[in-house]
Amino acid sequence: MISSEEATQIIQQHLFLSKPVEVKLMKTLGRVLREEIRADRDLPPYDRVTMDGIAIDYQAINKGISSFFVERTQFAGMLPTQLSSMNHCIEVMTGAVLPIGTDTVIRYEDLEKEEKEGKVYFKLKNVEVKYQQNVHHQGSDSKEGEILVQSSTKISSAEIAVAAAVGKSALWVSQKPLFAIISNGDELVDIESTPLMHQIRRSNTYMLLAALENLRMKADTFHLPDNKAIIERKLANILSPKSVFDVILLTGGVSAGKADFVPQVLENLGVEKLFHQVAQRPGKPFWFGKTKANKMVFALPGNPVSTFVCFHKYVVPWLKASLFESNSLDLPQAILKEDFSFKPSLTYFLQVKLNYENQQLLATPIEGGGSGDFANLLECDGFLELPAEKTHFKAGEKYPFIRYR
Amino acid sequence: MISSEEATQIIQQHLFLSKPVEVKLMKTLGRVLREEIRADRDLPPYDRVTMDGIAIDYQAINKGISSFFVERTQFAGMLPTQLSSMNHCIEVMTGAVLPIGTDTVIRYEDLEKEEKEGKVYFKLKNVEVKYQQNVHHQGSDSKEGEILVQSSTKISSAEIAVAAAVGKSALWVSQKPLFAIISNGDELVDIESTPLMHQIRRSNTYMLLAALENLRMKADTFHLPDNKAIIERKLANILSPKSVFDVILLTGGVSAGKADFVPQVLENLGVEKLFHQVAQRPGKPFWFGKTKANKMVFALPGNPVSTFVCFHKYVVPWLKASLFESNSLDLPQAILKEDFSFKPSLTYFLQVKLNYENQQLLATPIEGGGSGDFANLLECDGFLELPAEKTHFKAGEKYPFIRYR
């Protein structure tokens, strides 16, 4: 049996090596970029008008001209036209190209419209006009060829906007691992079934599916009976180097029970055991290994709270480190709100409800009925991680917490 | 022109009234429950064995019996069998029904296996055995008919597990609004196009699609030319009471420009204007209204940074209040890291990069090239909201911030 810290260390030494894959732009949100996004031309690509109003030659201002004959209007999306005289102006709309022969834009708010002899003029109000005002100059944000987004960036809506602007309708990003979720246990029946007295419905599978969906991960699900030959045959398929799965999450069948065939079967199938059993509660029977083709196998204990703890304590940080290179091992801390004692020399994952008081995060223990009482998870927000070497935990002390909600 | 606070108030008075819809369980993550989830039978449904080991009658312990003949093994998923003698035991596996005539489970770790005359016995090690230990009693977590999850709960993986356990393969949840994202502007071309000198590619549409996807919302997208008749005809369809859309997000065409037809067209189509123009930068031309059939129309300014600010400042909190009844108007605060000045009497949304130092959230201004410089959003994490009535903002002062990353 190893400590929870050792388990984490071993798991973090076996990250998923994600290959780059090309994916349509609108499927890349939250993923990790594996190429550089460069400006395909200057940004902005032309001297861009940023206010509705008129474009003029600033020399006119220097010469004291304050009324401008309107030659024409130039809208956004039109080729630039040419100003023919310093006394004139061209009406321009936001987004338009700055007309040739102009350098400064005066917004409508600073102008008065006048009509003289059927001709339209704009007269400057008593405001200061600055040279080149209201013009967003070509290349002032970025030059053509410049790197806008570095490889390894996590893609948010801002990166998607920029990718669209430079014409990237697809991006190279890190491949996501595909998960297989495998439950086992003869007492488990399907969600649509009416269980007999001695049966219960599968729930771990759905919990894991949902928790993976939270991370934008996809999984296929399987259920195996407590029959060693069938387990071995089915697992052989799922674990084969040719299968589509990168990560295998098993739930149940890893304890010391007579129907707990999983560790034995995994070894028969040549899966290298990296550890079995962790000094923690709940979740002690946790088994971790990898196939020769580097598929990772997390065999989680089947009690629902144990499954949930192990998933959030080990699988989530492993996934984040694999994909985002983030050091998500530094857990946030919360303050224990009530005294609590736990005697065995095991890391204890205490179910807690979190709340803010005076800008501090407080954790109230809500113990529930043990690792089978998954209804208790409904009352809680996460687990406070209490170290194995202590027995008495005092209100006011700070401990790392793992949030699932 | 109204203040940013007034704009928020008006928007919050026009929430989306979400109807309940029945949705498959695995599509309900992050949604709001609109029914109660009750236990369809006791939880656990039977006295459940929680350790692999043997089940005994505790009277044996009282009488000093410490070696038990194994009658048989009872696995999880089997109907309970009956213990025939106090000197005997039944081997039991985690998840099994507690055998009839037994009340206490001793785990393998506390036992030694013995064989005498071809018969198998388990001998108790020198450990204390507690009455009813390692049994998770029927109904101890919840009783049949008890409410496990209240209506209005936001569904996490824990709620999904519980729903599965009580046989709910579908749940009544709040309907999501369907969005229409409509860009307009003749200078805009498609992502796959090579723009001419005076054109740029559409990016707001993709930014909004991604930002909505972050909130698990779906949208259809449209692009309209700067042609009043076409805009009016197409908008009439999208805004009609019969259309599938609940919320219309327009970008562009709401300023004072000669091609800014949107406010006029919306009024022609009978959309009630609730406000136009907000005393803020960027994002001043923002227009908000609703149709007679209560479709909400957010007509956002077309400059990318303005679109982004208005979406995160107004649309996101409106959506959260509509769906989750959450008071997400209380923004978190961050500390300004450098002095900053802004003279106009407008709420200023300053682009900032956030970082933690000494457990404090610091906001460093990264100004960029104005509301057209969306590449600057790449450097930032959000907007610091600087109040209109102040001009000089000192390093060390705290202001609300809106995070987009």
Short mmCIF file of C-alpha atoms in Angstrom, two decimals, chain A residues 60-332:
data_model
loop_
_atom_site.label_atom_id
_atom_site.label_comp_id
_atom_site.label_asym_id
_atom_site.label_seq_id
_atom_site.Cartn_x
_atom_site.Cartn_y
_atom_site.Cartn_z
CA ALA A 60 -7.30 72.24 -43.62
CA ILE A 61 -7.45 72.53 -39.80
CA ASN A 62 -3.99 74.10 -39.73
CA LYS A 63 -5.25 76.65 -42.24
CA GLY A 64 -8.32 77.45 -40.17
CA ILE A 65 -10.88 75.87 -42.54
CA SER A 66 -13.98 74.87 -40.54
CA SER A 67 -16.68 74.11 -43.10
CA PHE A 68 -16.33 71.24 -45.54
CA PHE A 69 -18.26 70.50 -48.71
CA VAL A 70 -19.31 66.85 -48.84
CA GLU A 71 -17.98 65.18 -51.99
CA ARG A 72 -19.64 61.82 -51.36
CA THR A 73 -20.14 59.09 -48.75
CA GLN A 74 -17.82 56.15 -48.39
CA PHE A 75 -19.30 53.18 -46.59
CA ALA A 76 -17.60 50.22 -44.94
CA GLY A 77 -16.94 47.55 -47.53
CA MET A 78 -16.28 50.06 -50.33
CA LEU A 79 -12.99 50.64 -52.11
CA PRO A 80 -11.39 53.89 -50.95
CA THR A 81 -12.16 57.04 -52.96
CA GLN A 82 -10.00 60.13 -53.36
CA LEU A 83 -10.54 63.54 -51.77
CA SER A 84 -10.20 66.17 -54.47
CA SER A 85 -9.71 69.35 -52.40
CA MET A 86 -8.57 70.42 -48.97
CA ASN A 87 -11.84 72.36 -48.51
CA HIS A 88 -13.86 69.21 -49.02
CA CYS A 89 -14.61 66.14 -46.98
CA ILE A 90 -15.87 62.61 -47.53
CA GLU A 91 -18.53 61.21 -45.24
CA VAL A 92 -17.23 57.96 -43.79
CA MET A 93 -18.75 55.16 -41.77
CA THR A 94 -17.14 53.08 -39.02
CA GLY A 95 -15.17 50.22 -40.55
CA ALA A 96 -14.59 52.02 -43.86
CA VAL A 97 -11.16 52.44 -45.44
CA LEU A 98 -9.79 55.93 -44.82
CA PRO A 99 -10.23 57.80 -48.16
CA ILE A 100 -7.10 58.66 -50.16
CA GLY A 101 -5.91 62.18 -49.42
CA THR A 102 -7.43 62.23 -45.91
CA ASP A 103 -5.77 61.53 -42.58
CA THR A 104 -8.22 62.60 -39.86
CA VAL A 105 -11.84 61.75 -38.99
CA ILE A 106 -14.29 64.08 -37.22
CA ARG A 107 -17.34 62.39 -35.72
CA TYR A 108 -20.89 63.64 -36.37
CA GLU A 109 -21.26 64.72 -32.73
CA ASP A 110 -18.64 67.42 -33.32
CA LEU A 111 -20.25 68.71 -36.53
CA GLU A 112 -23.26 70.68 -37.72
CA LYS A 113 -24.84 69.91 -41.07
CA GLU A 114 -25.50 72.90 -43.33
CA GLU A 115 -27.12 73.26 -46.74
CA LYS A 116 -26.12 76.10 -49.02
CA GLU A 117 -27.47 76.43 -52.56
CA GLY A 118 -28.50 72.79 -52.58
CA LYS A 119 -25.07 71.65 -51.47
CA VAL A 120 -24.29 69.87 -48.22
CA TYR A 121 -21.54 71.06 -45.87
CA PHE A 122 -20.36 70.00 -42.41
CA LYS A 123 -19.32 72.79 -40.08
CA LEU A 124 -16.96 72.12 -37.23
CA LYS A 125 -18.29 72.90 -33.73
CA ASN A 126 -15.98 74.57 -31.25
CA VAL A 127 -13.92 71.48 -30.52
CA GLU A 128 -10.28 70.57 -30.83
CA VAL A 129 -9.41 68.29 -33.74
CA LYS A 130 -6.31 66.15 -33.36
CA TYR A 131 -4.18 65.03 -36.30
CA GLN A 132 -5.07 61.43 -37.30
CA GLN A 133 -7.86 61.16 -34.74
CA ASN A 134 -10.44 58.35 -35.08
CA VAL A 135 -8.24 56.38 -37.43
CA HIS A 136 -7.09 52.87 -36.55
CA HIS A 137 -3.88 52.63 -38.56
CA GLN A 138 -2.97 49.70 -40.77
CA GLY A 139 -0.70 47.28 -38.90
CA SER A 140 -0.94 49.19 -35.61
CA ASP A 141 -2.23 46.10 -33.76
CA SER A 142 -0.12 43.49 -35.55
CA LYS A 143 2.02 43.19 -38.66
CA GLU A 144 1.50 40.57 -41.34
CA GLY A 145 3.27 37.35 -40.35
CA GLU A 146 3.41 38.24 -36.65
CA ILE A 147 2.49 35.49 -34.19
CA LEU A 148 -0.87 36.36 -32.63
CA VAL A 149 -1.43 33.21 -30.58
CA GLN A 150 1.39 30.98 -29.35
CA SER A 151 1.26 27.22 -29.56
CA SER A 152 0.14 25.60 -26.23
CA THR A 153 -2.45 28.32 -25.57
CA LYS A 154 -5.79 27.12 -24.21
CA ILE A 155 -8.39 28.32 -26.70
CA SER A 156 -11.05 30.75 -25.44
CA SER A 157 -13.60 32.76 -27.40
CA ALA A 158 -10.97 35.50 -27.93
CA GLU A 159 -8.61 33.07 -29.72
CA ILE A 160 -11.52 31.80 -31.81
CA ALA A 161 -12.35 35.34 -32.93
CA VAL A 162 -8.75 35.96 -33.94
CA ALA A 163 -8.47 32.62 -35.75
CA ALA A 164 -11.61 33.47 -37.72
CA ALA A 165 -10.24 36.91 -38.57
CA VAL A 166 -7.07 35.44 -40.07
CA GLY A 167 -9.02 32.83 -42.03
CA LYS A 168 -8.35 29.70 -39.98
CA SER A 169 -11.47 27.59 -40.33
CA ALA A 170 -9.64 24.68 -38.70
CA LEU A 171 -6.86 24.51 -36.11
CA TRP A 172 -4.27 21.99 -35.00
CA VAL A 173 -5.00 21.15 -31.38
CA SER A 174 -4.14 18.45 -28.88
CA GLN A 175 -6.00 15.23 -29.42
CA LYS A 176 -8.39 14.38 -26.61
CA PRO A 177 -8.04 10.94 -25.06
CA LEU A 178 -11.05 8.70 -25.61
CA PHE A 179 -12.29 7.03 -22.43
CA ALA A 180 -13.87 3.63 -21.85
CA ILE A 181 -15.97 3.49 -18.68
CA ILE A 182 -16.45 -0.10 -17.53
CA SER A 183 -18.66 -1.01 -14.61
CA ASN A 184 -18.82 -4.45 -13.13
CA GLY A 185 -20.87 -6.16 -10.47
CA ASP A 186 -23.74 -8.65 -10.76
CA GLU A 187 -25.91 -6.57 -8.45
CA LEU A 188 -26.06 -3.75 -11.00
CA VAL A 189 -28.93 -3.36 -13.44
CA ASP A 190 -29.66 -0.78 -16.10
CA ILE A 191 -31.20 2.62 -15.42
CA GLU A 192 -34.45 1.64 -17.21
CA SER A 193 -34.86 -1.60 -15.23
CA THR A 194 -36.89 -2.10 -12.11
CA PRO A 195 -34.35 -3.72 -9.81
CA LEU A 196 -35.21 -6.80 -7.82
CA MET A 197 -34.84 -6.68 -4.06
CA HIS A 198 -31.13 -7.60 -4.16
CA GLN A 199 -30.21 -5.42 -7.12
CA ILE A 200 -29.42 -1.74 -7.61
CA ARG A 201 -29.17 0.44 -10.69
CA ARG A 202 -25.85 1.45 -12.18
CA SER A 203 -25.01 5.01 -11.22
CA ASN A 204 -21.20 5.24 -11.29
CA THR A 205 -21.19 5.02 -15.06
CA TYR A 206 -23.43 8.06 -15.37
CA MET A 207 -21.53 9.97 -12.70
CA LEU A 208 -18.26 9.44 -14.57
CA LEU A 209 -19.81 10.23 -17.95
CA ALA A 210 -21.10 13.52 -16.55
CA ALA A 211 -17.84 14.35 -14.79
CA LEU A 212 -15.97 13.71 -18.06
CA GLU A 213 -18.45 15.79 -20.01
CA ASN A 214 -17.68 18.64 -17.63
CA LEU A 215 -14.12 18.38 -18.94
CA ARG A 216 -15.41 18.11 -22.54
CA MET A 217 -14.26 14.49 -22.74
CA LYS A 218 -16.08 11.66 -24.47
CA ALA A 219 -16.48 8.09 -23.30
CA ASP A 220 -18.05 4.81 -24.33
CA THR A 221 -19.59 2.69 -21.59
CA PHE A 222 -19.54 -1.05 -20.92
CA HIS A 223 -20.88 -3.32 -18.23
CA LEU A 224 -19.33 -6.64 -17.31
CA PRO A 225 -20.78 -9.44 -15.18
CA ASP A 226 -18.84 -10.97 -12.25
CA ASN A 227 -17.51 -13.71 -14.50
CA LYS A 228 -13.77 -13.93 -14.86
CA ALA A 229 -13.77 -15.47 -18.36
CA ILE A 230 -16.17 -12.86 -19.74
CA ILE A 231 -14.29 -10.01 -18.06
CA GLU A 232 -11.03 -11.26 -19.53
CA ARG A 233 -12.44 -11.62 -23.03
CA LYS A 234 -14.11 -8.21 -23.09
CA LEU A 235 -11.22 -6.38 -21.47
CA ALA A 236 -8.81 -7.97 -23.95
CA ASN A 237 -10.70 -6.19 -26.72
CA ILE A 238 -10.92 -2.84 -24.99
CA LEU A 239 -7.24 -2.94 -23.95
CA SER A 240 -5.89 -4.17 -27.28
CA PRO A 241 -3.43 -1.79 -28.97
CA LYS A 242 -5.89 -1.57 -31.86
CA SER A 243 -8.87 -0.40 -29.80
CA VAL A 244 -9.92 3.24 -30.05
CA PHE A 245 -9.61 3.84 -26.32
CA ASP A 246 -6.75 5.74 -24.69
CA VAL A 247 -7.89 5.58 -21.09
CA ILE A 248 -9.80 2.84 -19.33
CA LEU A 249 -11.81 3.67 -16.21
CA LEU A 250 -13.02 0.57 -14.40
CA THR A 251 -15.31 0.79 -11.41
CA GLY A 252 -15.60 -2.07 -8.99
CA GLY A 253 -13.99 -5.47 -8.75
CA VAL A 254 -10.66 -4.28 -7.31
CA SER A 255 -11.08 -5.18 -3.61
CA ALA A 256 -10.21 -8.35 -1.80
CA GLY A 257 -13.54 -10.03 -2.57
CA LYS A 258 -13.94 -13.39 -4.23
CA ALA A 259 -15.63 -11.76 -7.23
CA ASP A 260 -12.99 -9.06 -7.52
CA PHE A 261 -11.34 -10.40 -10.63
CA VAL A 262 -10.11 -7.11 -12.08
CA PRO A 263 -6.50 -6.96 -10.79
CA GLN A 264 -5.89 -10.60 -11.71
CA VAL A 265 -7.43 -10.25 -15.16
CA LEU A 266 -5.48 -7.06 -15.86
CA GLU A 267 -2.24 -8.82 -14.98
CA ASN A 268 -3.21 -11.83 -17.13
CA LEU A 269 -3.72 -9.44 -20.02
CA GLY A 270 -0.24 -8.02 -19.59
CA VAL A 271 -1.25 -4.68 -18.10
CA GLU A 272 1.64 -3.42 -16.00
CA LYS A 273 0.55 -2.75 -12.42
CA LEU A 274 1.95 0.58 -11.24
CA PHE A 275 0.26 0.35 -7.86
CA HIS A 276 -2.62 -1.33 -6.05
CA GLN A 277 -4.12 0.09 -2.87
CA VAL A 278 -3.64 3.59 -1.54
CA ALA A 279 -3.55 4.57 2.14
CA GLN A 280 -6.71 6.61 1.98
CA ARG A 281 -10.40 6.47 2.84
CA PRO A 282 -12.53 6.15 0.88
CA GLY A 283 -10.88 4.64 -2.17
CA LYS A 284 -8.24 2.33 -0.70
CA PRO A 285 -8.54 -0.50 -3.30
CA PHE A 286 -7.62 1.82 -6.21
CA TRP A 287 -5.48 0.04 -8.87
CA PHE A 288 -3.46 1.84 -11.54
CA GLY A 289 -1.50 0.49 -14.48
CA LYS A 290 -0.72 0.79 -18.17
CA THR A 291 -0.70 -1.42 -21.21
CA LYS A 292 2.33 -1.91 -23.46
CA ALA A 293 0.70 0.47 -25.93
CA ASN A 294 0.54 3.09 -23.15
CA LYS A 295 -3.19 2.96 -22.55
CA MET A 296 -3.75 4.02 -18.96
CA VAL A 297 -5.93 1.91 -16.72
CA PHE A 298 -7.55 3.50 -13.67
CA ALA A 299 -9.36 0.70 -11.83
CA LEU A 300 -11.43 2.56 -9.28
CA PRO A 301 -13.20 1.04 -6.28
CA GLY A 302 -16.90 0.48 -6.93
CA ASN A 303 -18.45 2.22 -3.95
CA PRO A 304 -19.87 5.42 -5.45
CA VAL A 305 -18.18 7.86 -3.09
CA SER A 306 -14.85 6.03 -3.53
CA THR A 307 -15.20 6.20 -7.30
CA PHE A 308 -15.97 9.90 -7.10
CA VAL A 309 -13.05 10.70 -4.77
CA CYS A 310 -10.54 8.77 -6.88
CA PHE A 311 -11.79 10.31 -10.08
CA HIS A 312 -11.48 13.87 -8.78
CA LYS A 313 -8.28 13.33 -6.81
CA TYR A 314 -6.35 11.40 -9.45
CA VAL A 315 -7.96 11.26 -12.90
CA VAL A 316 -8.85 14.96 -13.24
CA PRO A 317 -5.36 16.31 -12.36
CA TRP A 318 -3.79 13.64 -14.58
CA LEU A 319 -5.96 14.77 -17.49
CA LYS A 320 -5.26 18.45 -16.89
CA ALA A 321 -1.53 17.85 -16.65
CA SER A 322 -1.67 15.73 -19.82
CA LEU A 323 -3.57 18.25 -21.89
CA PHE A 324 -2.93 21.64 -20.40
CA GLU A 325 0.45 21.17 -18.74
CA SER A 326 -1.19 22.94 -15.84
CA ASN A 327 0.10 22.33 -12.38
CA SER A 328 -3.32 21.65 -10.99
CA LEU A 329 -1.75 19.70 -8.15
CA ASP A 330 -1.65 22.86 -6.06
CA LEU A 331 -5.09 22.54 -4.59
CA PRO A 332 -6.91 25.55 -3.17
#
